[in-house]
mmCIF file of C-alpha atoms in Angstrom:
data_model
loop_
_atom_site.group_PDB
_atom_site.id
_atom_site.type_symbol
_atom_site.label_atom_id
_atom_site.label_comp_id
_atom_site.label_asym_id
_atom_site.label_seq_id
_atom_site.Cartn_x
_atom_site.Cartn_y
_atom_site.Cartn_z
ATOM 1 C CA MET R 1 -14.151 -17.531 1.310
ATOM 2 C CA GLU R 2 -15.083 -18.543 -2.205
ATOM 3 C CA GLU R 3 -12.213 -17.014 -4.143
ATOM 4 C CA GLU R 4 -9.623 -19.321 -5.643
ATOM 5 C CA VAL R 5 -6.068 -18.748 -4.513
ATOM 6 C CA ILE R 6 -3.253 -19.610 -6.921
ATOM 7 C CA THR R 7 -0.277 -17.579 -5.780
ATOM 8 C CA ALA R 8 1.048 -16.453 -2.438
ATOM 9 C CA CYS R 9 3.597 -14.116 -0.939
ATOM 10 C CA GLY R 10 5.331 -14.396 2.444
ATOM 11 C CA SER R 11 6.821 -11.320 4.092
ATOM 12 C CA ASP R 12 6.915 -9.294 7.292
ATOM 13 C CA MET R 13 7.886 -6.181 5.364
ATOM 14 C CA MET R 14 4.785 -4.634 3.819
ATOM 15 C CA SER R 15 6.773 -2.331 1.520
ATOM 16 C CA ASP R 16 8.320 -5.412 -0.074
ATOM 17 C CA VAL R 17 4.888 -6.905 -0.611
ATOM 18 C CA LEU R 18 3.829 -3.657 -2.264
ATOM 19 C CA ALA R 19 6.975 -3.577 -4.412
ATOM 20 C CA TYR R 20 6.369 -6.879 -6.152
ATOM 21 C CA VAL R 21 2.891 -6.737 -7.548
ATOM 22 C CA LYS R 22 1.946 -9.768 -9.590
ATOM 23 C CA ASP R 23 -1.465 -11.050 -8.683
ATOM 24 C CA GLN R 24 -0.584 -12.670 -5.410
ATOM 25 C CA SER R 25 -3.801 -13.566 -3.745
ATOM 26 C CA LEU R 26 -2.621 -14.782 -0.369
ATOM 27 C CA LEU R 27 -0.339 -13.060 2.115
ATOM 28 C CA LEU R 28 1.590 -14.966 4.766
ATOM 29 C CA THR R 29 2.992 -12.739 7.493
ATOM 30 C CA GLY R 30 4.130 -12.700 11.088
ATOM 31 C CA LEU R 31 3.258 -9.051 11.369
ATOM 32 C CA VAL R 32 0.093 -8.269 13.299
ATOM 33 C CA ASN R 33 -1.248 -4.767 12.755
ATOM 34 C CA PRO R 34 -4.025 -3.221 10.653
ATOM 35 C CA GLN R 35 -1.550 -2.367 7.901
ATOM 36 C CA ILE R 36 -1.457 -6.033 6.848
ATOM 37 C CA VAL R 37 -5.128 -5.675 5.922
ATOM 38 C CA ARG R 38 -4.523 -2.354 4.144
ATOM 39 C CA THR R 39 -1.627 -3.879 2.211
ATOM 40 C CA ALA R 40 -3.735 -6.876 1.203
ATOM 41 C CA GLU R 41 -6.511 -4.499 0.168
ATOM 42 C CA MET R 42 -4.250 -2.404 -2.074
ATOM 43 C CA MET R 43 -2.848 -5.572 -3.663
ATOM 44 C CA ASP R 44 -6.276 -7.170 -4.226
ATOM 45 C CA MET R 45 -5.373 -10.099 -1.988
ATOM 46 C CA HIS R 46 -8.217 -12.195 -0.640
ATOM 47 C CA CYS R 47 -6.608 -13.909 2.317
ATOM 48 C CA ILE R 48 -4.035 -13.304 5.064
ATOM 49 C CA VAL R 49 -2.392 -16.174 6.957
ATOM 50 C CA LEU R 50 -0.807 -15.182 10.257
ATOM 51 C CA VAL R 51 2.149 -17.461 10.935
ATOM 52 C CA ARG R 52 3.853 -18.460 14.208
ATOM 53 C CA GLY R 53 0.497 -18.798 15.928
ATOM 54 C CA LYS R 54 -0.201 -15.064 15.934
ATOM 55 C CA THR R 55 -3.816 -14.075 16.448
ATOM 56 C CA PRO R 56 -5.508 -10.971 15.055
ATOM 57 C CA ASP R 57 -7.065 -8.390 17.359
ATOM 58 C CA ASP R 58 -10.533 -6.886 16.924
ATOM 59 C CA THR R 59 -9.307 -3.885 14.945
ATOM 60 C CA ILE R 60 -7.704 -6.168 12.368
ATOM 61 C CA LEU R 61 -10.717 -8.460 12.151
ATOM 62 C CA LYS R 62 -13.167 -5.594 11.809
ATOM 63 C CA LEU R 63 -11.136 -3.989 9.050
ATOM 64 C CA ALA R 64 -10.697 -7.336 7.275
ATOM 65 C CA GLU R 65 -14.421 -7.982 7.400
ATOM 66 C CA GLN R 66 -15.100 -4.531 5.981
ATOM 67 C CA LYS R 67 -12.666 -5.188 3.123
ATOM 68 C CA ASP R 68 -13.893 -8.739 2.563
ATOM 69 C CA ILE R 69 -10.529 -10.305 3.373
ATOM 70 C CA THR R 70 -10.221 -13.655 5.159
ATOM 71 C CA VAL R 71 -7.779 -13.880 8.082
ATOM 72 C CA LEU R 72 -6.410 -17.272 9.132
ATOM 73 C CA SER R 73 -3.962 -18.189 11.872
ATOM 74 C CA SER R 74 -1.373 -20.971 11.551
ATOM 75 C CA PRO R 75 0.844 -22.438 14.263
ATOM 76 C CA TYR R 76 3.666 -22.992 11.741
ATOM 77 C CA ARG R 77 6.605 -20.692 11.289
ATOM 78 C CA MET R 78 6.923 -18.716 8.055
ATOM 79 C CA PHE R 79 9.231 -21.170 6.269
ATOM 80 C CA THR R 80 7.143 -24.205 7.090
ATOM 81 C CA ALA R 81 3.819 -22.536 6.374
ATOM 82 C CA CYS R 82 5.086 -21.370 2.963
ATOM 83 C CA GLY R 83 6.590 -24.807 2.284
ATOM 84 C CA LEU R 84 3.361 -26.606 3.070
ATOM 85 C CA LEU R 85 1.349 -24.376 0.754
ATOM 86 C CA TYR R 86 3.993 -24.619 -1.974
ATOM 87 C CA SER R 87 4.132 -28.391 -1.816
ATOM 88 C CA ASN R 88 0.359 -28.376 -2.172
ATOM 89 C CA GLY R 89 0.398 -26.397 -5.395
ATOM 90 C CA LEU R 90 0.538 -22.721 -4.490
ATOM 91 C CA ARG R 91 3.214 -20.733 -6.288
ATOM 92 C CA GLY R 92 5.012 -17.439 -5.767
ATOM 93 C CA GLY R 93 3.411 -14.448 -7.392
ATOM 94 C CA CYS R 94 6.528 -12.920 -8.860
ATOM 95 C CA ASP R 95 8.925 -14.137 -11.491
ATOM 96 C CA VAL R 96 12.630 -14.263 -10.799
ATOM 97 C CA SER R 97 14.286 -11.699 -12.998
ATOM 98 C CA MET O 1 -12.520 20.702 -13.270
ATOM 99 C CA SER O 2 -12.005 16.991 -12.936
ATOM 100 C CA MET O 3 -14.716 14.411 -13.254
ATOM 101 C CA LEU O 4 -14.341 13.585 -9.573
ATOM 102 C CA GLU O 5 -12.400 15.542 -6.961
ATOM 103 C CA LEU O 6 -11.669 14.010 -3.592
ATOM 104 C CA LYS O 7 -10.071 15.546 -0.512
ATOM 105 C CA TYR O 8 -8.797 13.860 2.630
ATOM 106 C CA ILE O 9 -7.095 14.725 5.872
ATOM 107 C CA VAL O 10 -4.404 12.162 6.736
ATOM 108 C CA PRO O 11 -4.154 12.081 10.533
ATOM 109 C CA GLY O 12 -0.564 12.103 11.741
ATOM 110 C CA ASP O 13 -0.972 10.532 15.127
ATOM 111 C CA ASP O 14 -2.663 7.264 14.267
ATOM 112 C CA PHE O 15 -0.667 4.724 12.296
ATOM 113 C CA THR O 16 -3.583 2.285 12.255
ATOM 114 C CA ARG O 17 -5.576 4.739 10.122
ATOM 115 C CA ALA O 18 -2.861 5.265 7.501
ATOM 116 C CA GLY O 19 -4.307 3.956 4.275
ATOM 117 C CA GLU O 20 -7.899 4.983 4.909
ATOM 118 C CA ALA O 21 -7.802 7.629 2.185
ATOM 119 C CA SER O 22 -6.170 5.274 -0.336
ATOM 120 C CA GLY O 23 -8.737 2.608 0.498
ATOM 121 C CA ASP O 24 -11.546 5.063 -0.140
ATOM 122 C CA VAL O 25 -10.052 6.160 -3.465
ATOM 123 C CA LYS O 26 -9.695 2.526 -4.498
ATOM 124 C CA HIS O 27 -13.312 1.862 -3.572
ATOM 125 C CA LYS O 28 -14.545 4.867 -5.571
ATOM 126 C CA LEU O 29 -12.450 4.012 -8.638
ATOM 127 C CA LYS O 30 -13.795 0.463 -8.571
ATOM 128 C CA LYS O 31 -17.341 1.788 -8.362
ATOM 129 C CA ILE O 32 -16.949 3.900 -11.492
ATOM 130 C CA GLY O 33 -15.385 0.959 -13.328
ATOM 131 C CA TYR O 34 -11.866 2.347 -13.762
ATOM 132 C CA ASN O 35 -9.151 0.190 -15.359
ATOM 133 C CA PRO O 36 -8.177 -2.378 -12.655
ATOM 134 C CA ASP O 37 -4.441 -2.078 -13.343
ATOM 135 C CA ALA O 38 -4.610 1.711 -12.943
ATOM 136 C CA ILE O 39 -6.674 1.307 -9.766
ATOM 137 C CA ARG O 40 -4.024 -0.908 -8.228
ATOM 138 C CA ARG O 41 -1.216 1.443 -9.197
ATOM 139 C CA VAL O 42 -3.090 4.455 -7.788
ATOM 140 C CA SER O 43 -3.856 2.580 -4.551
ATOM 141 C CA ILE O 44 -0.294 1.416 -3.923
ATOM 142 C CA ALA O 45 1.366 4.713 -4.825
ATOM 143 C CA MET O 46 -1.042 6.707 -2.684
ATOM 144 C CA TYR O 47 -0.886 4.228 0.195
ATOM 145 C CA GLU O 48 2.916 4.454 0.372
ATOM 146 C CA GLY O 49 2.548 8.232 0.277
ATOM 147 C CA GLU O 50 0.075 8.178 3.137
ATOM 148 C CA ILE O 51 2.373 5.961 5.181
ATOM 149 C CA ASN O 52 5.221 8.411 4.492
ATOM 150 C CA MET O 53 3.132 11.346 5.681
ATOM 151 C CA VAL O 54 2.298 9.545 8.913
ATOM 152 C CA ILE O 55 5.872 8.349 9.550
ATOM 153 C CA HIS O 56 7.733 11.519 8.638
ATOM 154 C CA ALA O 57 5.462 14.521 8.540
ATOM 155 C CA GLY O 58 2.797 14.235 11.233
ATOM 156 C CA GLY O 59 0.089 13.719 8.620
ATOM 157 C CA GLY O 60 -1.131 16.062 5.928
ATOM 158 C CA GLU O 61 -3.692 16.409 3.208
ATOM 159 C CA ALA O 62 -4.443 14.373 0.132
ATOM 160 C CA GLU O 63 -6.242 15.528 -2.984
ATOM 161 C CA VAL O 64 -7.218 13.182 -5.759
ATOM 162 C CA ASN O 65 -8.525 14.340 -9.128
ATOM 163 C CA ILE O 66 -10.027 11.629 -11.261
ATOM 164 C CA ASP O 67 -10.494 11.991 -15.016
ATOM 165 C CA PRO O 68 -11.363 9.367 -17.622
ATOM 166 C CA ASP O 69 -7.764 9.224 -18.875
ATOM 167 C CA ARG O 70 -5.783 9.837 -15.678
ATOM 168 C CA VAL O 71 -5.739 10.143 -11.917
ATOM 169 C CA GLU O 72 -3.797 12.916 -10.224
ATOM 170 C CA ILE O 73 -2.757 12.447 -6.598
ATOM 171 C CA LEU O 74 -1.515 15.365 -4.507
ATOM 172 C CA LEU O 75 0.001 14.677 -1.099
ATOM 173 C CA ILE O 76 0.671 17.819 0.891
ATOM 174 C CA ASP O 77 2.405 17.890 4.258
ATOM 175 C CA HIS O 78 3.945 20.475 6.546
ATOM 176 C CA GLY O 79 6.604 18.158 7.922
ATOM 177 C CA PRO O 80 10.391 18.495 8.028
ATOM 178 C CA GLY O 81 10.878 18.366 4.249
ATOM 179 C CA ILE O 82 13.330 16.111 2.404
ATOM 180 C CA ALA O 83 16.956 17.246 2.665
ATOM 181 C CA ASP O 84 18.285 15.130 -0.211
ATOM 182 C CA VAL O 85 15.572 14.030 -2.630
ATOM 183 C CA GLU O 86 17.943 12.059 -4.838
ATOM 184 C CA LYS O 87 19.103 10.008 -1.864
ATOM 185 C CA ALA O 88 15.539 9.551 -0.618
ATOM 186 C CA MET O 89 14.636 8.099 -4.009
ATOM 187 C CA GLN O 90 17.227 5.310 -3.660
ATOM 188 C CA ALA O 91 15.768 1.923 -2.777
ATOM 189 C CA GLY O 92 16.842 0.978 0.730
ATOM 190 C CA PHE O 93 17.642 4.479 1.941
ATOM 191 C CA SER O 94 15.526 5.305 4.965
ATOM 192 C CA THR O 95 15.386 7.910 7.703
ATOM 193 C CA ALA O 96 12.433 6.227 9.392
ATOM 194 C CA PRO O 97 12.831 5.405 13.092
ATOM 195 C CA ASP O 98 13.372 1.757 14.064
ATOM 196 C CA ASN O 99 9.918 1.304 15.541
ATOM 197 C CA VAL O 100 8.443 1.871 12.070
ATOM 198 C CA ARG O 101 10.292 -1.194 10.769
ATOM 199 C CA SER O 102 8.540 -3.361 13.320
ATOM 200 C CA LEU O 103 5.309 -2.149 11.719
ATOM 201 C CA GLY O 104 6.320 -3.454 8.296
ATOM 202 C CA PHE O 105 7.553 -0.204 6.769
ATOM 203 C CA GLY O 106 10.645 1.998 6.890
ATOM 204 C CA ALA O 107 12.761 -0.166 4.591
ATOM 205 C CA GLY O 108 13.426 2.668 2.182
ATOM 206 C CA MET O 109 10.917 1.455 -0.395
ATOM 207 C CA GLY O 110 8.261 4.150 -0.037
ATOM 208 C CA LEU O 111 9.363 6.730 -2.602
ATOM 209 C CA PRO O 112 10.817 4.108 -5.003
ATOM 210 C CA ASN O 113 7.470 2.273 -4.926
ATOM 211 C CA MET O 114 5.592 5.515 -5.527
ATOM 212 C CA LYS O 115 7.778 6.262 -8.540
ATOM 213 C CA LYS O 116 7.449 2.711 -9.831
ATOM 214 C CA TYR O 117 3.664 2.659 -9.791
ATOM 215 C CA SER O 118 2.950 6.199 -10.929
ATOM 216 C CA ASP O 119 3.558 7.366 -14.488
ATOM 217 C CA GLU O 120 4.748 10.799 -13.430
ATOM 218 C CA MET O 121 5.966 11.961 -10.032
ATOM 219 C CA TYR O 122 7.057 15.415 -8.925
ATOM 220 C CA ILE O 123 8.373 16.345 -5.482
ATOM 221 C CA GLU O 124 8.465 19.885 -4.184
ATOM 222 C CA THR O 125 10.112 20.097 -0.808
ATOM 223 C CA GLU O 126 11.660 22.617 1.515
ATOM 224 C CA VAL O 127 13.499 21.676 4.689
ATOM 225 C CA GLY O 128 11.553 22.891 7.689
ATOM 226 C CA LYS O 129 8.468 23.738 5.625
ATOM 227 C CA GLY O 130 7.126 20.507 4.177
ATOM 228 C CA SER O 131 6.700 18.525 1.001
ATOM 229 C CA THR O 132 4.210 18.199 -1.805
ATOM 230 C CA VAL O 133 4.245 15.072 -3.900
ATOM 231 C CA ARG O 134 2.273 15.055 -7.143
ATOM 232 C CA MET O 135 1.707 11.762 -8.897
ATOM 233 C CA ILE O 136 -0.117 11.008 -12.103
ATOM 234 C CA VAL O 137 -1.353 7.590 -13.086
ATOM 235 C CA TYR O 138 -2.738 7.139 -16.589
ATOM 236 C CA ALA O 139 -5.758 4.911 -17.107
ATOM 237 C CA GLN O 140 -3.871 3.125 -19.878
ATOM 238 C CA ARG O 141 -0.141 2.659 -19.460
#
């Protein structure tokens, strides 16, 4: 992965991810199905972080490879994983309006 | 005649494949150097439409007509139709079964998202017969 990631978005509801488009480049989710890769693809996201220690199956990995999207797995829960990335400089992709 | 005309079958029985057509359209638009903002709006609107067809209508057909100034997306299904279109357009209103929510959809954002990202959207629907959704996305908003 050589793309720079500046903003992130954490959600288990893919429709919500799709609703708030604003150049998020990283998706944190506890959902594990191929639609997380499709959603990332439509949103031009480069990386998916699976929280709560979830691991991707072969279908997900194959699709992600095809779409050039990196999939990572983290043992942290959603709140902590987001907090760690936030405290290290990542920001939310959407403005509060 | 459009510059590029694409046709897809959206299979109704395989949720994992929902989004294949939208992904292909995105790929093709990128290849011809279409405006990136329009590409993203086309992809998201069509993807939500595909998901809808799989969840509600047992699949259907998608037609995409690409021109230099606009992309037209036609989503045609022979599902149950939409009884109350106005209600279906409200954010948060959903008739999707619970198991769909565990897949990350079914929160009542599908049609609102499609309307939000397209520039024009028309729904023709008849209960018991099916629905046709026509969306237009302009290259420059």
